Coordinates of C-alpha atoms in Angstrom, one line a residue:
E252 CA 107.8 -29.6 42.3
R253 CA 105.3 -27.0 42.7
S254 CA 105.8 -24.2 45.5
P255 CA 102.8 -23.3 47.7
R256 CA 102.5 -20.3 45.7
S257 CA 102.1 -21.9 42.3
A258 CA 99.8 -24.6 43.7
A259 CA 97.4 -21.7 45.0
A260 CA 97.5 -19.8 41.9
A261 CA 96.7 -23.1 40.0
M262 CA 93.7 -23.8 42.2
E263 CA 92.5 -20.3 42.0
R264 CA 92.6 -20.6 38.1
S265 CA 90.9 -23.6 38.1
G266 CA 88.1 -22.6 40.6
S267 CA 89.2 -25.6 42.9
G268 CA 90.2 -25.0 46.5
R269 CA 86.9 -23.5 47.4
L270 CA 83.5 -24.7 48.2
R271 CA 81.4 -25.2 45.1
V272 CA 77.6 -25.4 45.0
F273 CA 75.3 -27.1 42.4
A274 CA 71.7 -27.6 42.3
R275 CA 70.0 -30.4 40.3
A276 CA 66.4 -30.8 39.8
R277 CA 65.3 -34.5 40.4
P278 CA 63.7 -36.2 37.3
A279 CA 60.0 -36.7 37.5
E280 CA 58.7 -40.0 38.2
S281 CA 55.9 -41.2 36.0
Q282 CA 53.3 -40.5 38.5
E283 CA 54.1 -36.8 38.6
M284 CA 54.0 -36.4 34.7
G285 CA 51.1 -33.9 34.2
A286 CA 50.8 -32.8 38.1
A287 CA 50.6 -29.1 38.8
P288 CA 53.6 -27.1 37.9
T289 CA 56.2 -26.7 40.5
P290 CA 56.9 -23.4 42.2
V291 CA 60.6 -23.8 41.4
E292 CA 62.3 -23.1 38.2
F293 CA 65.8 -24.3 37.1
N294 CA 67.8 -21.9 34.9
V295 CA 70.9 -23.7 33.5
A296 CA 72.1 -21.0 31.5
S297 CA 72.3 -18.7 34.3
N298 CA 73.1 -21.0 37.0
S299 CA 70.1 -19.9 38.9
V300 CA 67.0 -21.3 40.6
R301 CA 63.9 -19.2 41.1
L302 CA 61.3 -19.8 43.9
R303 CA 58.0 -18.5 42.4
C304 CA 55.3 -16.9 44.6
D305 CA 52.5 -16.6 42.0
S306 CA 49.1 -18.1 42.0
D307 CA 50.3 -21.0 39.7
A308 CA 52.7 -22.2 42.6
I309 CA 51.3 -25.2 44.3
L310 CA 53.2 -24.3 47.6
Y311 CA 52.8 -21.4 49.8
V312 CA 55.8 -20.2 51.5
P313 CA 55.0 -17.8 54.4
G314 CA 56.5 -14.4 54.2
L315 CA 57.4 -14.7 50.4
S316 CA 55.6 -11.9 48.3
E317 CA 58.0 -11.7 45.5
N318 CA 60.2 -14.3 43.5
R319 CA 63.5 -15.1 44.7
D320 CA 66.5 -15.9 42.8
F321 CA 69.6 -18.1 43.9
T322 CA 72.8 -18.4 42.2
F323 CA 74.9 -21.7 42.3
D324 CA 78.3 -22.5 40.5
G325 CA 76.1 -24.7 38.3
V326 CA 72.5 -25.9 37.9
F327 CA 71.3 -29.1 36.2
S328 CA 67.9 -29.5 35.0
A329 CA 65.5 -32.3 35.5
T330 CA 66.7 -33.9 32.1
A331 CA 70.3 -33.8 33.0
A332 CA 72.0 -37.0 32.8
N333 CA 74.2 -38.2 35.5
T334 CA 77.3 -38.0 33.2
D335 CA 76.6 -34.4 32.9
V336 CA 76.9 -33.9 36.6
F337 CA 79.9 -36.2 36.8
A338 CA 81.5 -34.4 34.2
K339 CA 81.0 -30.9 35.8
V340 CA 81.2 -32.1 39.5
G341 CA 82.7 -35.4 40.1
L342 CA 85.5 -35.4 37.6
P343 CA 86.9 -31.9 38.8
V344 CA 87.1 -33.3 42.4
L345 CA 88.7 -36.6 41.4
E346 CA 91.3 -34.7 39.4
D347 CA 92.2 -32.6 42.6
C348 CA 92.4 -35.6 44.6
L349 CA 94.8 -37.1 42.3
K350 CA 96.8 -34.2 42.5
G351 CA 97.1 -34.5 46.3
Y352 CA 94.2 -32.2 47.3
N353 CA 91.2 -33.3 49.4
G354 CA 87.9 -33.5 48.1
T355 CA 84.4 -34.1 49.2
I356 CA 81.2 -34.5 47.2
L357 CA 78.0 -34.1 49.5
A358 CA 74.5 -34.5 48.4
Y359 CA 71.9 -32.6 50.7
G360 CA 68.2 -32.4 50.3
Q361 CA 64.9 -33.5 51.5
T362 CA 63.8 -37.2 51.4
G363 CA 62.8 -37.9 47.6
S364 CA 64.8 -34.9 46.1
G365 CA 67.0 -37.3 44.2
K366 CA 70.2 -37.8 46.1
T367 CA 70.3 -41.6 45.7
H368 CA 69.5 -41.2 41.8
S369 CA 72.6 -38.7 41.5
L370 CA 75.1 -40.7 43.8
L371 CA 74.3 -44.5 43.7
K372 CA 72.2 -45.4 40.7
E373 CA 73.2 -48.7 39.6
G374 CA 73.6 -49.8 35.8
E375 CA 75.6 -49.2 32.8
E376 CA 73.3 -46.6 31.5
D377 CA 73.6 -43.2 33.4
A378 CA 75.2 -44.8 36.3
G379 CA 75.5 -42.8 39.7
I380 CA 78.3 -40.5 40.4
L381 CA 80.0 -42.6 42.8
Q382 CA 80.0 -45.5 40.5
M383 CA 81.6 -43.2 37.8
L384 CA 83.9 -41.8 40.1
A385 CA 85.3 -45.5 41.2
M386 CA 85.5 -46.6 37.4
S387 CA 87.4 -43.3 36.6
L388 CA 90.0 -43.7 39.4
F389 CA 90.7 -47.4 38.5
S390 CA 91.1 -46.4 34.8
H391 CA 93.5 -43.6 36.0
I392 CA 95.5 -46.4 37.9
D393 CA 95.4 -48.8 35.1
N394 CA 97.0 -46.0 32.8
D395 CA 99.3 -44.7 35.2
E396 CA 103.0 -45.2 34.4
A397 CA 105.0 -46.3 37.7

């Protein structure tokens, strides 16, 4: 049996127990290929997103006179597979829930930003996070020794 202090220490070490924020670029659709460059750059190595204000940017942001960088707990490029997102986002939440902690995955963004693709995409290849969570949960139940 774990004491509240040891449970809190374990959560602190794992990075769980706090709000974690990730950013994901939506994969481009076929009609978007070769379009003007986006004013948003995703840097997976530094877990950051840059909003550019240079002349190549296709979007004018009032009051923005220099590039803005935003740092996240994780960043996924447009080429990232849902399995990559699940491994870094979904699986840790599921594991914490199986240990008795509450967990939530919230997808937020404007219409067409890729929320449904990330969470609900159907199919065996690159399924959505929700489908992978359900499969992993039932797999855990099957393997659980009563």
